[in-house]
Every structure is written in C-alpha cells, then in structure tokens.
Amino acid sequence: MASERQSTTTLARSLLDLCRSRKLMIATAESCTGGLVAGALTDIPGSSDVIDRGFVTYSNDAKHTMLGVEADTLATFGAVSKETATQMAVGALERAEVDLAVAITGIAGPGGAVPGKPVGLVHFAVAARDGRIATHECRFGAIGRSAVRQRSVVEALRMLMEMARGPKVAKPKRAAVSRIRPRVTRTPRRHGLKRRRPPRG
C-alpha cells in the first residue's frame, strides 16, 4: 500500500510538472473515486496553478445537472459506460473552461454488479480543449473497494499524462524503394551486328 501511494504521488507530481511547463489547467469529474484524483493532485503543494476544480458526481442526477450527461445516455448505456464517461469529461471541460478533463465512473464494490458489468469495471475518459478524446475500460476484478479506487486514480493520472504530452505527430512515411530495376529501352547498335554472308555456290 505504501509503494502504491508513493507511485501515485510520483505520477501526480510528474503530471503537475508537465502541465505547468505547458501551461495546462485540469478539471476532474469523478464518480466511484469520489474525488480521490483531485485529492492526489492537490496533496502536492503548488498544485493550484494546474488544478482548477473537481466535480464529484456520484448520482445520475448529479452527472446530469452538474456535467450535462444526457438522460438518454444514462438510460441507454448506464452510469458505468464509455458513453457516460465521455460526456462527463466533455461536460467538465466545458464548465471549467480548462485544457484537460478526466472522468471516472465504475463499480468499486463490493455490491453494485449487474449482468455484463461486474465489480471492478471502471470506465475512463479524458477530453482536451483541442478536441481530442481518449477512453479506456479497466476490469480490475473483485480486488476490494479500496484497491479498485486506488488503481483507478493511477489510471486516470496516467491518461492525463498521455493527453498532456500532446497529439502524436505521425512520422512521414519513407517512399518505398522498388527493388525491380526499370527496363531501359536501348537502341540496337547496328555496327555491332554481324551480317550473314550469302552462301557461296
């Protein structure tokens, strides 16, 4: 547990340093983690120049009223879904007017499982001001409520770190070099041809 806390603190500190160097602000939208991501970041002194605010939206009503998650999305896909996590992240991004927002919604346990959605299922989404959105699903299993929540914090910080680094620039593809040599049309050399002499009778 101590090593996990240390890794979380190290990751949070690295994220803050990266965002500070790139002048990025962050907001969080949390359900099953109940503010632990914001807590991990604000535990570090000087985080106020990166962290703007955190939304703890535990109920469906809170997700709808505070973050703008559509009622149809909640009814169709459920609170624990990629679709809901995405709308949570986008909602936090718009309401906080920050550069990056992360959303977490899941089933930490020990209860709450439904068919197709076991204990330990957590959906993540990160949205950036430039339009990029990344989603991820983790199935941690029934490892205990605290462990699910703690691992979710680490995953959320990791996704924020990846998004904060900026879009990946595709390397230009090198032109494929054909190994087949092109045929060169050559003009036959007439002076090099041997003429047949007519047979002597």
Coordinates of N, CA and C in Angstrom, one line a residue:
M1 N 0.8 -1.2 0.0 CA 0.0 0.0 0.0 C 0.9 1.2 0.0
A2 N 1.9 1.2 0.8 CA 2.8 2.4 0.8 C 3.5 2.6 -0.5
S3 N 3.9 1.6 -1.2 CA 4.5 1.7 -2.5 C 3.5 2.3 -3.5
E4 N 2.2 1.8 -3.4 CA 1.2 2.3 -4.3 C 1.0 3.8 -4.1
R5 N 1.0 4.3 -2.9 CA 0.8 5.7 -2.6 C 2.0 6.5 -3.1
Q6 N 3.2 5.9 -3.0 CA 4.4 6.6 -3.5 C 4.3 6.7 -5.0
S7 N 3.9 5.6 -5.7 CA 3.8 5.7 -7.1 C 2.8 6.7 -7.6
T8 N 1.7 6.8 -6.8 CA 0.6 7.7 -7.2 C 1.1 9.2 -7.0
T9 N 1.8 9.4 -5.9 CA 2.4 10.7 -5.6 C 3.4 11.1 -6.7
T10 N 4.2 10.2 -7.1 CA 5.3 10.4 -8.1 C 4.6 10.8 -9.4
L11 N 3.6 10.0 -9.8 CA 2.9 10.2 -11.0 C 2.1 11.6 -11.0
A12 N 1.5 11.9 -9.9 CA 0.8 13.2 -9.8 C 1.8 14.3 -9.9
R13 N 2.9 14.2 -9.3 CA 3.9 15.3 -9.3 C 4.4 15.5 -10.7
S14 N 4.7 14.4 -11.4 CA 5.1 14.4 -12.8 C 4.1 15.1 -13.7
L15 N 2.8 14.8 -13.5 CA 1.7 15.4 -14.3 C 1.7 16.9 -14.0
L16 N 1.8 17.3 -12.8 CA 1.7 18.7 -12.5 C 2.9 19.4 -13.1
D17 N 4.0 18.9 -13.1 CA 5.2 19.5 -13.7 C 5.1 19.6 -15.2
L18 N 4.5 18.6 -15.8 CA 4.3 18.6 -17.2 C 3.3 19.7 -17.6
C19 N 2.2 19.7 -16.9 CA 1.1 20.7 -17.2 C 1.6 22.1 -16.9
R20 N 2.4 22.2 -15.9 CA 2.9 23.6 -15.5 C 3.8 24.1 -16.6
S21 N 4.6 23.2 -17.2 CA 5.6 23.6 -18.2 C 4.8 23.9 -19.5
R22 N 3.7 23.3 -19.7 CA 2.9 23.5 -21.0 C 1.7 24.5 -20.7
K23 N 1.6 25.0 -19.5 CA 0.6 26.0 -19.1 C -0.8 25.4 -19.4
L24 N -1.0 24.2 -18.8 CA -2.3 23.5 -19.0 C -3.0 23.4 -17.6
M25 N -4.3 23.6 -17.7 CA -5.2 23.5 -16.5 C -6.0 22.3 -16.6
I26 N -6.3 21.7 -15.4 CA -7.0 20.4 -15.3 C -8.3 20.5 -14.5
A27 N -9.3 19.8 -14.9 CA -10.5 19.6 -14.0 C -10.8 18.1 -14.0
T28 N -11.4 17.6 -12.9 CA -11.7 16.2 -12.7 C -13.2 16.0 -12.6
A29 N -13.7 14.9 -13.1 CA -15.1 14.5 -12.9 C -15.2 13.1 -12.4
E30 N -15.5 12.9 -11.2 CA -15.3 11.6 -10.5 C -16.6 11.0 -10.0
S31 N -16.8 9.8 -10.2 CA -18.0 9.1 -9.6 C -17.5 8.1 -8.5
C32 N -17.0 6.9 -9.0 CA -16.6 5.9 -8.0 C -15.4 6.2 -7.2
T33 N -14.6 7.1 -7.7 CA -13.4 7.5 -6.9 C -13.7 8.7 -5.9
G34 N -14.8 9.3 -6.0 CA -15.3 10.3 -5.0 C -14.3 11.4 -4.7
G35 N -13.5 11.8 -5.7 CA -12.6 13.0 -5.5 C -11.2 12.6 -5.2
L36 N -10.9 11.3 -5.3 CA -9.5 10.9 -5.0 C -8.5 11.4 -6.0
V37 N -8.9 11.5 -7.2 CA -7.9 12.0 -8.2 C -7.6 13.5 -7.9
A38 N -8.6 14.3 -7.7 CA -8.3 15.7 -7.3 C -7.6 15.7 -6.0
G39 N -7.9 14.8 -5.1 CA -7.1 14.8 -3.8 C -5.7 14.5 -4.0
A40 N -5.4 13.5 -4.9 CA -4.0 13.1 -5.1 C -3.2 14.3 -5.7
L41 N -3.8 15.0 -6.6 CA -3.1 16.2 -7.2 C -3.0 17.3 -6.2
T42 N -4.0 17.6 -5.5 CA -4.0 18.8 -4.6 C -3.2 18.5 -3.3
D43 N -2.8 17.2 -3.1 CA -1.9 16.9 -1.9 C -0.6 17.5 -2.1
I44 N -0.2 17.8 -3.3 CA 1.1 18.3 -3.7 C 1.1 19.8 -3.6
P45 N 2.0 20.5 -2.8 CA 2.0 21.9 -2.7 C 2.2 22.6 -4.1
G46 N 1.5 23.7 -4.3 CA 1.7 24.4 -5.6 C 0.9 23.9 -6.7
S47 N -0.1 23.0 -6.4 CA -0.9 22.4 -7.5 C -2.0 23.4 -8.0
S48 N -2.2 24.5 -7.3 CA -3.3 25.4 -7.6 C -3.0 26.1 -9.0
D49 N -1.8 26.1 -9.5 CA -1.6 26.7 -10.8 C -1.9 25.7 -11.9
V50 N -2.3 24.5 -11.6 CA -2.7 23.5 -12.6 C -4.1 23.0 -12.4
I51 N -4.5 22.8 -11.1 CA -5.8 22.2 -10.8 C -6.8 23.4 -10.7
D52 N -7.9 23.3 -11.5 CA -8.9 24.3 -11.4 C -10.1 23.9 -10.5
R53 N -10.6 22.7 -10.7 CA -11.7 22.3 -9.9 C -12.0 20.8 -10.1
G54 N -12.8 20.2 -9.2 CA -13.2 18.8 -9.3 C -14.7 18.7 -9.1
F55 N -15.3 17.8 -9.9 CA -16.7 17.5 -9.8 C -16.8 16.1 -9.2
V56 N -17.6 16.0 -8.1 CA -17.9 14.6 -7.6 C -19.4 14.4 -7.9
T57 N -19.6 13.6 -8.9 CA -21.0 13.3 -9.4 C -21.3 11.9 -9.2
Y58 N -21.7 11.6 -8.0 CA -21.9 10.2 -7.6 C -23.3 9.6 -8.1
S59 N -24.3 10.4 -8.1 CA -25.6 10.0 -8.6 C -25.8 10.3 -10.1
N60 N -26.8 9.7 -10.6 CA -27.1 10.0 -12.0 C -27.6 11.4 -12.2
D61 N -28.3 11.9 -11.2 CA -28.9 13.3 -11.2 C -27.7 14.3 -11.2
A62 N -26.7 14.0 -10.4 CA -25.5 14.9 -10.4 C -24.8 14.9 -11.7
K63 N -24.7 13.7 -12.3 CA -24.0 13.6 -13.6 C -24.7 14.5 -14.6
H64 N -26.1 14.4 -14.5 CA -26.9 15.2 -15.5 C -26.9 16.7 -15.2
T65 N -27.1 17.1 -14.0 CA -27.3 18.5 -13.7 C -25.9 19.2 -13.6
M66 N -24.9 18.6 -13.1 CA -23.6 19.2 -13.0 C -22.7 19.1 -14.2
L67 N -22.8 18.0 -15.0 CA -21.9 17.8 -16.1 C -22.6 17.8 -17.4
G68 N -23.9 17.7 -17.4 CA -24.7 17.7 -18.7 C -24.8 16.4 -19.4
V69 N -24.5 15.3 -18.6 CA -24.7 14.0 -19.2 C -26.2 13.8 -19.5
E70 N -26.4 13.4 -20.8 CA -27.8 13.3 -21.2 C -28.6 12.2 -20.6
A71 N -29.8 12.4 -20.3 CA -30.7 11.4 -19.6 C -30.8 10.2 -20.5
D72 N -30.8 10.4 -21.8 CA -30.9 9.2 -22.7 C -29.7 8.3 -22.6
T73 N -28.5 9.0 -22.5 CA -27.3 8.2 -22.4 C -27.3 7.4 -21.1
L74 N -27.7 8.0 -20.0 CA -27.8 7.2 -18.7 C -28.8 6.1 -18.8
A75 N -29.9 6.3 -19.5 CA -31.0 5.3 -19.6 C -30.5 4.2 -20.5
T76 N -29.9 4.5 -21.6 CA -29.5 3.5 -22.6 C -28.2 2.7 -22.3
F77 N -27.2 3.4 -21.8 CA -25.9 2.8 -21.6 C -25.6 2.6 -20.1
G78 N -26.3 3.3 -19.2 CA -26.0 3.2 -17.8 C -24.9 4.2 -17.4
A79 N -24.9 4.4 -16.1 CA -23.9 5.3 -15.5 C -22.4 4.8 -15.7
V80 N -22.3 3.5 -15.6 CA -20.9 2.9 -15.8 C -20.8 2.5 -17.3
S81 N -20.4 3.4 -18.1 CA -20.2 3.1 -19.5 C -19.3 4.1 -20.2
K82 N -18.8 3.7 -21.3 CA -17.9 4.6 -22.1 C -18.6 5.9 -22.5
E83 N -19.8 5.8 -22.9 CA -20.6 6.9 -23.3 C -20.8 7.9 -22.2
T84 N -21.1 7.5 -21.0 CA -21.3 8.4 -19.9 C -20.0 9.0 -19.4
A85 N -18.9 8.2 -19.4 CA -17.6 8.7 -19.0 C -17.2 9.8 -20.0
T86 N -17.5 9.6 -21.3 CA -17.1 10.6 -22.3 C -17.9 11.9 -22.1
Q87 N -19.2 11.8 -21.9 CA -19.9 13.0 -21.6 C -19.6 13.7 -20.3
M88 N -19.2 13.0 -19.3 CA -18.7 13.6 -18.1 C -17.4 14.4 -18.3
A89 N -16.5 13.8 -19.1 CA -15.3 14.5 -19.3 C -15.5 15.8 -20.2
V90 N -16.3 15.7 -21.2 CA -16.6 16.8 -22.0 C -17.4 17.9 -21.2
G91 N -18.3 17.5 -20.4 CA -19.0 18.4 -19.6 C -18.1 19.2 -18.6
A92 N -17.2 18.5 -18.0 CA -16.2 19.1 -17.1 C -15.3 20.1 -17.8
L93 N -14.9 19.7 -19.0 CA -14.1 20.6 -19.8 C -14.8 21.9 -20.2
E94 N -16.1 21.8 -20.5 CA -16.8 22.9 -20.9 C -17.2 23.8 -19.7
R95 N -17.5 23.2 -18.6 CA -18.0 24.0 -17.5 C -16.8 24.7 -16.7
A96 N -15.7 24.0 -16.8 CA -14.5 24.6 -16.1 C -13.6 25.5 -17.0
E97 N -13.8 25.3 -18.3 CA -13.0 26.1 -19.3 C -11.5 25.8 -19.0
V98 N -11.2 24.5 -18.9 CA -9.8 24.2 -18.7 C -9.3 23.6 -20.0
D99 N -8.0 23.1 -19.9 CA -7.4 22.5 -21.1 C -7.6 21.0 -21.1
L100 N -7.7 20.3 -20.0 CA -7.8 18.9 -19.9 C -8.9 18.5 -18.8
A101 N -9.6 17.5 -19.0 CA -10.6 17.0 -18.0 C -10.6 15.5 -18.1
V102 N -10.6 14.9 -16.9 CA -10.7 13.4 -16.8 C -12.0 13.0 -16.1
A103 N -12.5 11.9 -16.5 CA -13.8 11.4 -15.9 C -13.6 9.9 -15.5
I104 N -14.2 9.5 -14.4 CA -14.1 8.2 -13.9 C -15.5 7.7 -13.4
T105 N -15.9 6.6 -13.9 CA -17.2 6.0 -13.4 C -17.1 4.5 -13.4
G106 N -17.4 3.9 -12.3 CA -17.2 2.5 -12.2 C -18.0 1.8 -11.1
I107 N -17.7 0.5 -10.9 CA -18.3 -0.2 -9.8 C -17.2 -0.7 -8.9
A108 N -17.0 0.0 -7.8 CA -15.9 -0.3 -6.9 C -16.2 -1.5 -6.0
G109 N -17.5 -1.8 -5.8 CA -17.9 -2.9 -5.0 C -18.0 -2.6 -3.5
P110 N -18.3 -3.6 -2.7 CA -18.5 -5.0 -3.0 C -19.8 -5.3 -3.8
G111 N -20.8 -4.4 -3.7 CA -22.0 -4.7 -4.4 C -22.1 -3.8 -5.7
G112 N -23.2 -3.8 -6.3 CA -23.5 -2.9 -7.5 C -23.3 -3.6 -8.8
A113 N -22.9 -4.9 -8.8 CA -22.7 -5.5 -10.1 C -24.0 -5.8 -10.7
V114 N -24.0 -5.8 -12.1 CA -25.2 -6.1 -12.8 C -24.7 -7.0 -14.0
P115 N -25.6 -7.7 -14.7 CA -25.2 -8.6 -15.8 C -24.4 -7.8 -16.8
G116 N -23.2 -8.2 -17.1 CA -22.3 -7.6 -18.1 C -21.5 -6.5 -17.5
K117 N -21.7 -6.1 -16.2 CA -20.9 -5.1 -15.6 C -20.6 -5.6 -14.2
P118 N -19.4 -6.3 -14.1 CA -19.0 -6.9 -12.8 C -18.4 -5.9 -11.9
V119 N -18.2 -6.3 -10.6 CA -17.4 -5.4 -9.7 C -16.0 -5.3 -10.2
G120 N -15.5 -4.1 -10.2 CA -14.2 -3.8 -10.7 C -14.1 -3.2 -12.0
L121 N -15.3 -3.1 -12.7 CA -15.4 -2.5 -14.0 C -15.3 -0.9 -13.8
V122 N -14.4 -0.3 -14.5 CA -14.3 1.2 -14.4 C -14.1 1.7 -15.8
H123 N -14.8 2.8 -16.2 CA -14.6 3.5 -17.5 C -14.0 4.8 -17.2
F124 N -13.0 5.1 -18.1 CA -12.3 6.4 -18.0 C -12.5 7.2 -19.3
A125 N -12.4 8.5 -19.2 CA -12.4 9.3 -20.4 C -11.6 10.6 -20.1
V126 N -10.8 11.0 -21.1 CA -10.0 12.3 -21.0 C -10.4 13.1 -22.2
A127 N -10.7 14.3 -22.0 CA -11.0 15.3 -23.0 C -10.1 16.4 -23.0
A128 N -9.6 16.9 -24.2 CA -8.7 18.0 -24.3 C -9.4 19.2 -25.1
R129 N -9.0 20.4 -24.8 CA -9.6 21.5 -25.4 C -9.4 21.5 -26.9
D130 N -8.4 20.8 -27.4 CA -8.2 20.8 -28.9 C -9.1 19.8 -29.6
G131 N -10.0 19.1 -28.8 CA -10.9 18.2 -29.4 C -10.6 16.7 -29.3
R132 N -9.4 16.4 -28.8 CA -9.0 15.0 -28.6 C -9.8 14.4 -27.4
I133 N -10.2 13.2 -27.6 CA -10.9 12.4 -26.5 C -10.3 11.0 -26.5
A134 N -10.0 10.6 -25.3 CA -9.5 9.2 -25.2 C -10.3 8.5 -24.1
T135 N -10.7 7.2 -24.4 CA -11.5 6.4 -23.5 C -10.7 5.1 -23.2
H136 N -11.0 4.6 -22.0 CA -10.4 3.3 -21.6 C -11.3 2.6 -20.7
E137 N -11.3 1.3 -20.8 CA -12.0 0.4 -19.9 C -11.1 -0.5 -19.1
C138 N -11.3 -0.5 -17.8 CA -10.5 -1.4 -17.0 C -11.4 -2.4 -16.2
R139 N -11.0 -3.6 -16.2 CA -11.7 -4.6 -15.4 C -10.8 -5.1 -14.3
F140 N -10.8 -4.5 -13.2 CA -9.8 -4.8 -12.1 C -10.2 -6.1 -11.3
G141 N -11.5 -6.4 -11.4 CA -11.9 -7.6 -10.7 C -12.3 -7.3 -9.3
A142 N -12.8 -8.3 -8.5 CA -13.2 -8.1 -7.2 C -12.0 -8.1 -6.2
I143 N -11.2 -7.0 -6.3 CA -9.9 -6.9 -5.5 C -10.1 -6.1 -4.3
G144 N -11.3 -5.7 -4.0 CA -11.6 -4.9 -2.9 C -11.9 -3.4 -3.3
R145 N -12.8 -2.8 -2.6 CA -13.2 -1.4 -2.9 C -12.0 -0.4 -2.9
S146 N -11.2 -0.5 -1.9 CA -10.1 0.5 -1.8 C -9.1 0.3 -3.0
A147 N -8.8 -1.0 -3.3 CA -7.9 -1.3 -4.3 C -8.4 -0.8 -5.7
V148 N -9.7 -1.0 -6.0 CA -10.3 -0.6 -7.2 C -10.2 0.9 -7.4
R149 N -10.5 1.6 -6.3 CA -10.5 3.1 -6.3 C -9.0 3.6 -6.5
Q150 N -8.1 3.0 -5.8 CA -6.7 3.4 -5.9 C -6.1 3.2 -7.3
R151 N -6.4 2.0 -7.8 CA -5.9 1.8 -9.2 C -6.6 2.7 -10.2
S152 N -7.8 3.0 -10.0 CA -8.5 4.0 -10.9 C -7.8 5.3 -10.8
V153 N -7.4 5.8 -9.7 CA -6.6 7.0 -9.6 C -5.4 7.0 -10.4
V154 N -4.6 5.9 -10.3 CA -3.4 5.8 -11.1 C -3.7 5.8 -12.6
E155 N -4.7 5.1 -13.0 CA -5.0 5.0 -14.4 C -5.5 6.4 -14.9
A156 N -6.2 7.1 -14.1 CA -6.7 8.4 -14.5 C -5.5 9.4 -14.7
L157 N -4.6 9.3 -13.8 CA -3.4 10.2 -13.8 C -2.5 9.8 -15.1
R158 N -2.4 8.5 -15.3 CA -1.7 8.1 -16.5 C -2.3 8.6 -17.8
M159 N -3.6 8.5 -17.9 CA -4.3 9.0 -19.1 C -4.1 10.5 -19.3
L160 N -4.2 11.2 -18.2 CA -4.0 12.7 -18.2 C -2.6 13.0 -18.7
M161 N -1.6 12.3 -18.2 CA -0.2 12.5 -18.6 C 0.0 12.3 -20.1
E162 N -0.6 11.2 -20.6 CA -0.5 10.9 -22.0 C -1.2 12.0 -22.8
M163 N -2.3 12.5 -22.4 CA -3.0 13.6 -23.1 C -2.3 14.9 -23.0
A164 N -1.7 15.1 -21.9 CA -0.9 16.4 -21.7 C 0.3 16.5 -22.5
R165 N 0.8 15.4 -22.9 CA 2.0 15.4 -23.8 C 1.7 15.9 -25.2
G166 N 0.5 16.0 -25.5 CA 0.1 16.5 -26.8 C -0.2 15.4 -27.8
P167 N -0.7 15.8 -29.0 CA -1.1 14.8 -30.0 C 0.2 14.2 -30.6
K168 N 0.1 12.9 -30.9 CA 1.2 12.2 -31.5 C 1.4 12.7 -33.0
V169 N 2.6 13.1 -33.3 CA 2.8 13.5 -34.7 C 3.3 12.3 -35.5
A170 N 2.5 12.0 -36.5 CA 2.8 10.9 -37.3 C 4.1 11.1 -38.1
K171 N 5.0 10.1 -38.0 CA 6.2 10.2 -38.8 C 6.0 10.1 -40.3
P172 N 6.6 10.9 -41.1 CA 6.4 10.8 -42.5 C 6.9 9.5 -43.0
K173 N 6.1 8.9 -43.9 CA 6.4 7.6 -44.4 C 7.5 7.7 -45.5
R174 N 8.5 6.9 -45.4 CA 9.5 7.0 -46.5 C 9.0 6.3 -47.7
A175 N 9.3 6.9 -48.8 CA 8.8 6.3 -50.1 C 9.5 4.9 -50.3
A176 N 8.6 4.0 -50.7 CA 9.1 2.7 -50.9 C 10.0 2.6 -52.1
V177 N 11.1 2.0 -51.9 CA 12.1 1.9 -53.0 C 11.9 0.6 -53.7
S178 N 11.6 0.6 -54.9 CA 11.4 -0.6 -55.7 C 12.7 -1.3 -56.0
R179 N 12.8 -2.6 -55.7 CA 14.0 -3.3 -56.0 C 14.1 -3.8 -57.4
I180 N 13.0 -3.6 -58.1 CA 13.0 -4.0 -59.5 C 13.5 -2.9 -60.4
R181 N 14.6 -3.1 -61.0 CA 15.2 -2.0 -61.9 C 14.3 -1.8 -63.1
P182 N 14.1 -0.6 -63.4 CA 13.2 -0.3 -64.6 C 14.0 -0.7 -65.9
R183 N 13.2 -1.1 -66.8 CA 13.8 -1.5 -68.1 C 14.1 -0.3 -68.9
V184 N 15.3 -0.2 -69.4 CA 15.7 0.9 -70.3 C 15.6 0.5 -71.7
T185 N 14.9 1.2 -72.5 CA 14.8 0.8 -73.9 C 16.1 1.3 -74.6
R186 N 16.7 0.3 -75.2 CA 18.0 0.6 -75.9 C 17.9 0.5 -77.4
T187 N 18.5 1.4 -78.0 CA 18.5 1.3 -79.5 C 19.6 0.3 -79.9
P188 N 19.2 -0.6 -80.7 CA 20.3 -1.6 -81.1 C 21.4 -1.0 -81.9
R189 N 22.6 -1.5 -81.5 CA 23.7 -0.9 -82.2 C 23.9 -1.7 -83.5
R190 N 23.7 -1.0 -84.7 CA 23.8 -1.7 -85.9 C 25.2 -2.1 -86.3
H191 N 26.2 -1.3 -85.9 CA 27.6 -1.6 -86.3 C 28.1 -2.8 -85.5
G192 N 27.4 -3.2 -84.5 CA 27.8 -4.3 -83.7 C 27.2 -5.6 -84.2
L193 N 26.3 -5.5 -85.1 CA 25.7 -6.8 -85.5 C 26.5 -7.4 -86.7
K194 N 26.6 -8.7 -86.6 CA 27.3 -9.4 -87.7 C 26.3 -9.7 -88.8
R195 N 26.6 -9.3 -90.0 CA 25.7 -9.6 -91.1 C 26.1 -11.0 -91.7
R196 N 25.0 -11.7 -92.0 CA 25.2 -13.0 -92.6 C 25.6 -12.9 -94.1
R197 N 26.7 -13.6 -94.4 CA 27.1 -13.5 -95.8 C 26.3 -14.6 -96.6
P198 N 26.0 -14.2 -97.8 CA 25.2 -15.2 -98.6 C 26.1 -16.4 -98.9
P199 N 25.6 -17.6 -99.0 CA 26.4 -18.8 -99.2 C 27.0 -18.8 -100.6
R200 N 28.2 -19.3 -100.7 CA 28.8 -19.3 -102.0 C 28.5 -20.6 -102.7
G201 N 28.1 -20.5 -104.0 CA 27.7 -21.7 -104.7 C 28.8 -22.2 -105.6

